[in-house]
XYZ file of C-alpha atoms in Angstrom:
655
model
C -0.325 0.396 0.248
C 1.602 3.265 -1.058
C 1.037 6.542 1.458
C 2.127 10.249 0.986
C 4.485 11.342 2.772
C 3.383 14.086 6.267
C 3.638 17.043 5.037
C 6.467 18.318 7.357
C 4.860 21.941 9.056
C 6.478 24.369 10.305
C 6.754 24.008 13.847
C 8.059 20.643 13.442
C 11.509 22.590 11.817
C 11.303 24.974 14.414
C 11.524 22.024 17.274
C 15.026 20.804 14.954
C 16.351 24.590 15.438
C 15.168 23.869 19.676
C 16.728 20.773 19.923
C 20.132 22.113 17.599
C 19.862 25.091 19.562
C 19.258 24.174 22.922
C 22.874 24.347 24.585
C 22.385 27.715 23.839
C 19.336 29.293 24.227
C 19.671 26.893 27.913
C 22.724 29.179 28.403
C 21.511 32.668 26.295
C 18.211 32.144 29.476
C 20.711 30.936 32.019
C 22.450 34.346 31.965
C 20.015 37.070 31.434
C 17.266 35.179 34.802
C 17.617 37.321 37.153
C 21.306 36.763 39.742
C 19.339 37.388 43.211
C 17.525 33.487 42.316
C 20.651 30.403 43.355
C 21.620 28.973 40.351
C 19.788 25.583 40.930
C 16.664 27.948 40.468
C 18.395 28.948 37.466
C 19.560 26.654 36.799
C 15.922 23.999 36.207
C 14.518 27.768 34.487
C 16.813 28.211 32.183
C 15.556 24.361 31.371
C 11.831 25.281 31.515
C 12.306 28.482 29.309
C 13.807 26.899 26.664
C 11.402 24.339 26.545
C 8.739 26.473 26.665
C 9.687 27.813 23.366
C 8.316 26.376 21.368
C 5.242 27.429 20.609
C 1.590 25.357 19.937
C -0.466 25.445 16.373
C -3.273 25.726 17.765
C -5.853 28.105 19.582
C -5.167 28.845 23.121
C -8.251 27.966 24.680
C -10.420 30.856 26.213
C -8.526 32.609 23.972
C -8.374 34.693 20.620
C -4.704 34.473 20.031
C -2.667 32.660 18.212
C 0.599 31.792 18.760
C 2.774 32.969 15.691
C 4.936 29.991 14.474
C 8.545 30.357 13.764
C 8.539 30.055 10.095
C 11.111 27.783 7.893
C 14.401 27.595 7.372
C 15.632 29.227 4.089
C 12.540 31.444 4.249
C 13.996 35.474 2.752
C 10.485 36.702 3.812
C 10.039 40.236 5.711
C 9.417 37.596 8.951
C 11.868 36.575 11.536
C 13.953 33.519 10.981
C 13.533 30.322 13.099
C 16.603 31.545 15.228
C 15.672 35.006 15.759
C 12.359 33.914 16.695
C 13.009 31.218 18.957
C 16.330 33.358 20.368
C 13.126 36.620 21.361
C 11.184 34.188 22.636
C 13.543 33.272 24.997
C 14.353 36.281 25.891
C 11.143 37.596 26.896
C 9.983 35.282 29.083
C 13.419 35.062 30.746
C 13.060 38.947 31.210
C 9.852 39.082 32.311
C 10.843 36.983 35.769
C 12.435 40.298 36.699
C 8.986 42.260 35.664
C 7.626 42.137 38.500
C 4.355 43.911 39.328
C 4.410 46.354 42.713
C 4.118 44.631 45.676
C 5.073 40.515 43.964
C 7.284 39.026 46.614
C 11.037 39.002 45.579
C 11.088 35.250 45.421
C 8.502 34.452 43.198
C 8.301 34.514 39.616
C 5.671 37.571 38.009
C 2.184 36.140 37.193
C 2.160 34.996 33.942
C 5.940 33.119 34.247
C 4.866 31.227 37.219
C 4.186 27.877 34.728
C 7.736 28.414 33.740
C 8.825 28.833 36.801
C 8.602 25.085 37.045
C 10.126 21.918 36.884
C 10.618 21.458 40.363
C 13.562 18.480 41.337
C 13.155 17.866 45.272
C 15.805 17.133 47.699
C 18.633 17.817 44.607
C 20.506 20.247 43.971
C 21.656 21.171 40.271
C 24.146 23.817 39.744
C 26.772 24.698 36.846
C 30.921 23.545 37.379
C 32.980 26.544 39.047
C 35.255 28.344 36.421
C 38.720 30.416 37.753
C 38.780 34.517 38.716
C 37.899 35.685 35.299
C 35.080 34.232 35.175
C 33.757 35.338 38.700
C 35.010 38.419 37.893
C 32.503 38.282 35.199
C 29.602 37.339 36.467
C 29.541 39.659 39.772
C 29.296 42.524 37.391
C 26.512 40.754 34.810
C 24.987 39.874 38.276
C 24.785 43.810 39.330
C 23.588 45.583 35.919
C 20.118 45.534 34.739
C 18.609 41.569 33.277
C 18.663 43.654 29.534
C 22.356 45.350 30.256
C 23.299 41.385 30.818
C 21.020 40.309 27.447
C 22.331 42.658 25.659
C 26.045 41.411 25.752
C 25.295 38.099 26.120
C 23.302 38.565 22.451
C 26.382 40.691 21.283
C 29.188 37.804 22.938
C 27.553 34.931 23.353
C 25.347 35.117 19.714
C 27.677 36.882 17.974
C 24.712 39.420 17.126
C 25.733 43.244 16.041
C 24.526 45.777 17.773
C 21.193 46.081 15.218
C 19.979 43.540 15.163
C 20.674 42.496 18.579
C 18.226 45.802 19.219
C 16.383 44.638 17.004
C 15.648 41.422 19.393
C 16.145 43.801 22.242
C 12.546 45.638 21.181
C 10.623 43.030 20.212
C 10.920 40.666 23.167
C 9.913 44.074 25.154
C 12.892 46.060 26.093
C 11.997 49.776 26.861
C 14.972 51.592 25.605
C 17.594 48.792 23.312
C 19.945 51.484 23.029
C 20.901 52.061 26.512
C 21.029 48.417 27.140
C 23.615 47.981 24.300
C 25.013 51.108 25.864
C 25.493 49.939 29.000
C 26.879 46.488 27.614
C 29.407 48.221 26.068
C 30.775 49.414 29.407
C 30.840 46.288 30.482
C 33.437 44.714 27.842
C 36.186 46.644 29.904
C 35.904 43.459 32.686
C 36.287 40.782 30.046
C 37.633 42.342 26.950
C 38.004 39.851 23.850
C 37.867 37.615 26.203
C 33.968 37.714 26.749
C 33.073 35.455 23.966
C 34.976 32.270 25.321
C 34.138 32.732 29.989
C 30.264 33.280 28.372
C 31.006 30.021 26.414
C 33.366 28.396 30.437
C 31.738 25.528 32.700
C 30.451 28.813 35.051
C 27.771 29.920 33.127
C 27.064 26.464 31.226
C 23.346 25.256 32.238
C 23.538 22.115 30.750
C 26.799 20.380 31.968
C 26.053 20.374 36.146
C 27.034 19.150 38.426
C 24.186 16.943 41.381
C 24.594 17.134 45.397
C 21.657 15.889 47.419
C 20.437 18.655 50.493
C 21.131 18.594 53.663
C 19.875 15.136 54.354
C 19.501 15.036 57.955
C 18.691 18.499 58.137
C 15.731 17.686 56.223
C 14.676 14.672 57.884
C 15.097 16.314 61.537
C 13.431 18.838 60.365
C 9.818 16.952 59.425
C 10.477 15.136 62.105
C 10.274 18.288 64.318
C 7.293 19.995 61.845
C 4.803 17.967 64.055
C 6.066 19.607 67.225
C 6.060 22.479 66.209
C 3.345 22.584 64.730
C 1.647 21.849 68.514
C 4.184 24.168 70.279
C 2.719 26.793 68.066
C -1.112 26.493 68.072
C -0.491 26.173 72.310
C 1.433 29.679 71.912
C -1.297 31.354 70.477
C -4.082 29.782 72.415
C -1.785 31.038 76.098
C -1.535 34.426 73.790
C -5.364 34.213 73.152
C -6.081 34.178 77.140
C -3.229 36.499 78.363
C -4.768 38.910 76.439
C -1.603 40.785 75.388
C -1.900 43.474 77.555
C 2.539 42.673 78.292
C 4.192 44.705 76.268
C 7.813 43.558 75.662
C 10.254 46.720 77.170
C 13.019 46.077 74.776
C 10.409 46.451 71.889
C 9.164 49.216 72.874
C 12.214 50.881 73.049
C 12.894 51.145 68.969
C 11.992 54.272 68.085
C 8.671 54.064 65.625
C 9.213 53.173 62.216
C 12.597 51.790 62.669
C 12.707 47.728 62.156
C 12.433 45.081 64.698
C 14.361 41.602 64.665
C 12.149 39.769 63.459
C 12.336 42.057 60.138
C 15.952 41.000 60.034
C 17.328 39.305 57.180
C 17.866 36.428 57.163
C 20.259 34.453 54.923
C 20.657 30.209 54.562
C 23.336 28.931 55.274
C 23.924 27.739 51.314
C 23.009 30.548 50.264
C 27.253 31.649 49.573
C 27.341 27.878 47.115
C 24.802 27.861 45.019
C 24.567 32.009 43.890
C 26.726 33.840 41.007
C 26.378 37.028 43.222
C 28.859 35.681 46.184
C 29.565 39.230 48.578
C 27.994 40.277 52.406
C 24.582 38.992 50.719
C 24.974 35.212 51.245
C 26.815 35.776 54.152
C 23.905 33.269 56.851
C 24.326 34.961 60.337
C 26.581 33.090 62.327
C 27.610 33.531 66.352
C 25.762 32.856 69.531
C 23.124 35.220 69.500
C 21.656 35.367 66.475
C 17.687 35.413 68.515
C 18.536 37.556 71.774
C 15.987 39.870 70.868
C 16.601 42.103 73.627
C 20.441 42.292 71.866
C 19.287 43.008 68.807
C 16.192 45.925 69.704
C 19.059 47.488 71.058
C 21.891 47.989 68.397
C 18.550 47.631 65.608
C 17.446 50.253 68.760
C 21.135 52.763 68.848
C 21.530 52.389 64.969
C 17.968 54.059 64.407
C 18.225 57.059 67.080
C 21.817 57.011 68.858
C 21.291 57.740 72.473
C 23.883 60.187 73.709
C 27.750 59.856 75.112
C 27.479 56.002 71.870
C 30.759 56.305 70.119
C 30.406 56.333 66.134
C 33.002 56.073 63.820
C 32.482 55.993 59.980
C 34.187 55.727 56.886
C 35.196 58.136 54.248
C 32.111 58.300 52.077
C 30.138 56.819 55.455
C 26.489 58.101 56.258
C 25.864 57.541 59.708
C 22.550 57.294 59.002
C 20.035 55.310 60.293
C 18.021 52.525 58.528
C 15.997 52.930 55.496
C 14.696 49.429 55.673
C 15.623 46.063 57.529
C 19.055 45.087 57.337
C 20.463 41.783 57.405
C 21.811 40.141 60.110
C 25.341 38.850 59.102
C 26.737 38.195 63.198
C 25.609 38.467 67.036
C 27.433 37.223 70.090
C 30.549 37.815 72.631
C 33.720 38.453 71.458
C 36.685 39.044 74.162
C 34.535 40.338 76.647
C 32.267 42.911 74.018
C 28.724 41.525 73.059
C 28.917 42.635 68.924
C 26.346 42.605 66.493
C 26.855 43.233 62.448
C 24.734 44.028 60.048
C 25.029 44.606 56.181
C 22.604 47.341 55.082
C 22.937 47.215 51.036
C 25.663 49.580 50.629
C 27.022 50.338 54.342
C 28.152 47.512 57.194
C 26.720 48.187 60.805
C 29.154 46.993 63.548
C 27.189 47.255 67.113
C 29.131 46.111 70.010
C 28.840 47.010 73.457
C 30.924 46.071 77.213
C 29.612 45.901 80.727
C 30.483 50.152 82.070
C 30.960 51.714 78.531
C 28.500 52.996 76.250
C 27.874 51.832 73.235
C 29.794 51.918 69.563
C 28.596 51.970 65.819
C 31.010 51.272 62.618
C 30.207 52.549 59.610
C 31.906 51.603 56.399
C 30.798 51.259 52.723
C 30.351 47.747 51.326
C 28.562 48.377 48.046
C 29.870 46.054 45.450
C 31.413 43.873 46.704
C 32.935 40.539 46.041
C 34.280 36.703 46.845
C 37.910 39.189 48.061
C 36.667 42.586 49.699
C 33.759 40.420 51.652
C 36.264 37.831 52.683
C 36.491 39.204 56.193
C 34.730 41.361 58.210
C 37.264 42.562 61.854
C 34.616 42.068 64.950
C 37.667 43.187 67.728
C 40.258 44.852 67.581
C 43.098 44.594 71.335
C 46.232 44.194 72.251
C 46.916 40.522 71.376
C 45.876 41.895 67.786
C 41.891 41.658 66.152
C 39.113 38.702 65.839
C 38.219 38.322 62.358
C 34.953 37.015 61.150
C 35.071 34.897 58.466
C 33.302 34.876 55.402
C 31.223 31.112 55.174
C 33.425 30.417 51.893
C 36.611 30.858 52.838
C 39.044 27.461 53.818
C 41.923 28.129 55.122
C 42.777 30.893 57.176
C 46.815 31.234 56.567
C 48.888 34.600 58.405
C 52.313 35.734 57.193
C 54.610 38.808 56.943
C 54.492 40.563 53.570
C 58.124 42.078 54.758
C 60.119 38.081 53.905
C 59.018 37.048 51.255
C 60.330 33.338 52.001
C 58.630 33.248 54.627
C 55.894 30.691 54.742
C 53.075 31.155 55.745
C 51.500 30.217 59.070
C 47.950 28.842 59.817
C 45.257 31.188 61.520
C 42.685 28.482 63.474
C 39.453 30.425 63.347
C 36.365 27.895 64.127
C 33.206 27.111 62.043
C 31.050 30.286 63.033
C 34.323 32.062 61.282
C 35.309 33.906 64.363
C 39.540 34.023 64.568
C 42.034 33.845 66.726
C 43.849 36.737 67.299
C 46.344 37.998 64.523
C 48.739 41.123 64.613
C 48.015 43.579 62.731
C 50.502 46.153 60.860
C 50.701 49.347 63.735
C 49.965 52.335 62.688
C 53.018 54.965 62.046
C 55.618 52.342 63.307
C 59.113 51.522 62.739
C 57.436 48.822 59.865
C 59.756 46.624 60.928
C 56.892 44.132 59.722
C 53.467 44.217 58.016
C 51.272 41.202 59.075
C 48.684 40.101 56.088
C 45.589 37.170 56.036
C 46.866 35.047 53.504
C 42.881 32.932 52.679
C 41.528 30.204 50.823
C 37.865 30.400 48.963
C 35.606 26.761 49.311
C 36.123 24.445 46.035
C 32.708 24.234 46.443
C 33.121 28.810 43.846
C 35.749 27.892 42.587
C 39.100 26.132 42.728
C 43.167 26.952 44.138
C 42.075 30.640 44.553
C 43.924 32.006 46.870
C 44.762 36.059 48.030
C 45.895 38.698 50.376
C 44.610 40.872 52.965
C 45.822 43.339 55.060
C 44.269 45.714 57.849
C 44.437 49.461 56.821
C 42.120 49.682 60.115
C 38.607 49.397 58.234
C 35.536 46.915 59.103
C 36.690 44.822 56.031
C 40.611 44.386 54.938
C 41.761 45.737 51.935
C 42.985 43.454 49.237
C 45.869 43.382 47.987
C 46.754 42.434 43.698
C 49.950 42.734 41.804
C 50.220 43.339 38.387
C 53.709 41.875 36.120
C 55.852 43.988 34.210
C 54.480 43.932 30.617
C 55.434 40.667 28.111
C 57.624 41.547 25.071
C 54.014 41.965 22.420
C 52.183 40.026 24.523
C 48.765 41.985 25.419
C 48.479 44.020 28.878
C 48.710 42.296 32.128
C 45.636 41.812 34.176
C 45.672 42.461 37.661
C 46.403 39.248 40.242
C 46.259 37.799 43.522
C 48.945 38.778 45.506
C 50.364 34.473 45.857
C 53.196 34.297 43.383
C 56.683 33.979 44.382
C 57.306 37.453 41.833
C 54.153 39.104 43.398
C 55.882 38.896 46.378
C 59.019 39.892 46.083
C 57.480 43.271 45.013
C 55.093 43.487 47.485
C 58.414 43.448 50.038
C 59.348 46.834 48.937
C 56.001 48.501 49.089
C 54.518 47.195 52.269
C 55.464 49.945 53.855
C 53.708 52.419 51.674
C 50.058 50.877 53.283
C 50.467 53.345 56.325
C 49.576 56.678 53.953
C 46.241 54.493 53.091
C 45.436 54.033 56.077
C 41.602 55.334 57.782
C 40.985 56.475 54.281
C 37.480 53.665 52.964
C 40.676 51.791 51.234
C 38.617 48.741 49.037
C 41.678 47.626 47.335
C 45.593 48.155 46.517
C 47.594 46.891 43.331
C 50.473 46.919 43.265
C 51.458 47.767 39.206
C 55.117 47.085 37.720
C 55.007 49.054 34.320
C 58.582 48.900 33.630
C 61.942 48.179 34.128
C 65.215 49.718 32.561
C 69.241 49.218 33.215
C 71.066 52.231 35.098
C 74.056 53.392 33.554
C 77.316 53.581 34.453
C 77.014 49.688 35.436
C 74.395 50.280 38.344
C 72.578 47.011 37.691
C 68.429 46.824 37.022
C 65.489 49.026 38.483
C 61.817 48.537 38.290
C 58.987 51.190 38.459
C 56.174 50.314 40.161
C 52.733 52.434 40.822
C 50.542 51.244 43.969
C 46.989 52.398 43.502
C 44.904 52.040 46.386
C 41.011 51.947 45.217
C 38.437 53.317 48.226
C 35.105 51.689 47.880
C 33.808 55.802 47.283
C 35.247 55.258 43.908
C 38.216 57.366 43.664
C 41.860 56.094 44.683
C 45.534 57.430 45.093
C 48.792 56.485 43.528
C 52.513 55.873 44.586
C 55.272 55.829 42.315
C 58.383 53.669 43.779
C 61.865 53.302 42.028
C 63.049 50.250 43.329
C 66.349 49.255 43.088
C 68.732 46.373 44.656
C 68.678 48.154 48.178
C 66.872 47.112 51.382
C 63.551 48.394 52.963
C 61.270 50.155 51.244
C 61.985 51.649 47.990
C 61.085 55.183 47.524
C 58.342 57.126 46.479
C 59.223 59.181 43.386
C 56.109 60.222 41.846
C 52.395 60.544 44.019
C 48.916 61.364 42.681
C 45.120 61.801 44.497
C 43.072 61.857 43.094
C 43.341 60.109 39.983
C 42.787 57.125 37.734
C 45.961 56.260 37.043
C 47.772 53.274 37.485
C 43.952 51.615 37.142
C 42.168 50.282 33.947
C 40.588 54.248 33.105
C 44.135 55.420 33.455
C 46.441 52.370 31.403
C 48.964 54.690 30.883
C 51.521 56.313 33.379
C 54.814 58.375 33.010
C 57.715 59.058 36.135
C 60.396 60.440 36.245
C 63.478 60.939 39.259
C 66.817 61.946 39.072
C 69.906 58.892 40.744
C 72.718 59.465 41.437
C 75.436 56.890 40.297
C 78.207 55.232 42.293
C 80.638 57.279 41.012
C 78.626 60.688 41.928
C 76.829 61.314 38.760
C 73.539 62.449 38.166
C 71.318 61.607 35.713
C 67.909 62.340 35.377
C 66.163 59.159 34.273
C 62.131 58.266 33.373
C 60.391 55.315 32.750
C 56.839 55.279 30.487
C 54.753 51.941 30.326
C 53.927 49.616 27.142
C 52.401 52.239 25.209
C 54.730 54.415 25.101
C 56.901 54.672 21.626
C 59.213 57.790 22.771
C 60.693 59.748 25.521
C 62.067 63.474 24.725
C 62.867 65.918 27.202
C 63.546 69.661 27.083
C 64.933 72.569 29.049
C 68.361 72.467 30.163
C 68.461 69.392 28.895
C 67.097 68.181 25.430
C 67.036 64.909 23.814
C 64.643 61.684 22.261
C 64.877 58.158 22.910
C 62.714 55.709 21.384
C 61.829 53.558 23.779
C 59.936 53.127 26.849
C 63.189 54.187 29.215
C 65.782 57.367 29.085
C 68.910 58.354 31.539
C 69.959 61.272 30.281
C 73.060 62.907 32.915
C 72.737 66.366 34.018
C 74.968 69.334 36.034
C 73.070 69.472 39.584
C 69.608 68.877 40.833
C 68.020 72.003 40.560
C 67.586 71.153 36.983
C 64.528 70.576 35.881
C 63.607 69.702 32.735
C 60.322 69.251 30.389
C 60.042 65.190 29.598
C 56.779 64.030 28.169
C 56.352 60.629 26.024
C 54.677 59.793 22.909
C 51.349 57.348 23.398
C 50.816 54.648 20.358
C 48.312 56.219 19.720
C 49.602 59.307 19.060
C 48.345 61.360 21.550
C 51.259 63.058 25.019
C 51.823 62.217 28.198
C 53.078 63.694 30.943
C 54.248 62.353 34.032
C 52.928 61.801 37.361
C 54.221 64.615 39.831
C 57.600 63.868 41.138
C 58.230 64.026 44.880
C 62.242 65.033 44.818
C 65.420 62.727 44.163
C 67.085 59.507 44.608
C 70.286 60.426 46.561
C 71.411 57.102 46.313
C 73.510 54.840 43.977
C 71.727 51.618 45.556
C 68.200 53.348 45.666
């Protein structure tokens, strides 16, 4: 019997295309979904969105609306291609998860995407494999921008679309201002650079190649067993409360000013959220300490914060306000440490530490904490005393050590800390001292978020220690080097001659300090080699200051030959730098030295000395220290560059 071949429907072509491009569509949805969701939830939701991108072919019951069926492959009509229409549907569904009606709970999707919220997996957690530091940095940046910006960034780099086509898809998916989203996505390019496509295709963002692990089995069993007991206790309490009539008012609650948040309103994050989110910062900290349920303590702390009584000692870092909380803060810690009662809160852009001791007035400390990350949210100083500082470490810190920056060859020593994350007392740098040591913490992140990631932090007087990083000398013909963790031998050696300069950044609200070795120079009269270095301290509020150093063979701190503040120099927004100094050779002859960063092609000296040299370094003999020649550098793009303001001469041949 002869049977006519079945006619292929357009929806069949759409299904074939969806199956063929399934991994890319899932990745697109995963990257656009709100970063506030856990990685487990985003993985499941991304798969649900991609699978529901296939349109229906019939009429939706109860409506007059017909689903649009993608055109067949090879259709050159004016309509969208199959791939574009599927991308549009995926984008629209993912973007809808961030468009919540006013008053709609933040942990639930908006009404029209409730079905997309399925499936649900009980007792099992799914999450992509952890990437490296670059992937974490990109993920953190994407987590802090609107969904439309993330979508534009992903369409340009993961899908390889031109701005015009990406803008058209964004508009079709319901983005109100596609041009603005595209402009914002271009600003993100500075984070990933040319490797954006490679990073987006890494295992960190691959929602189709996931790891699995069970939830806490014992905890789940205990909770199920305790459910009935808790229900019974609540019922008894309700009956008792009703019988008592509610005549008694809790005295501690009465201390809260009108409208202030109470202990029952504090945000409390689950213990494993940090391992299941792409936003690894203070928002992922669970509450720790032995008094997290002490309502009297928390009420006193919140009341003091909302309306500090007379005598309260208040300290705040530069650029931080001491105003009352505008909403419900997140509780990070509450407990007893070294005879003090301490409570630590996080409120959006601020950290707040409340401490009290018997017979003394309470103390409030405020510090900036916006845009923190896995390194700058790694520790909080709980107490400071004669024996050292106790830190509360982030839940993702698996190992802590201490080392001396002035002794790079000395191995790090273990720093003990308990299950609650509190360290034993650790030595801190002495302010204004002789600088015979500079203690730092070397912390290692858990393998659950990133493998083999160790980094350095140091106490500069703030609530959070500053992150230390290092940028090595430019490679021969290689792309610009990026800052990296200061744990390698070269990094520690470079930091050993810079550490004592950190005291100049104390109590200035410093978030991170990077040492960039930007040039190397052979000194005249066989004086050896010197390295020109820029130490940049970046504050939480944005502006930074730089110290330029001349590092020759000598013991002790390298001399400072230039400084500037506030400035963008020596950052990704100020990648070109020129420094000058006068140096005395072993023979007693005086030389003018100059060095520029990797984009410098030539140096010109005018005034008492007149010379032009090709390259990034210059050495010219001068008659006296009073000579002040004018030095300018020419960059590869044809522009000129002035040196950072100098600070004086280098009088010794040994640096």
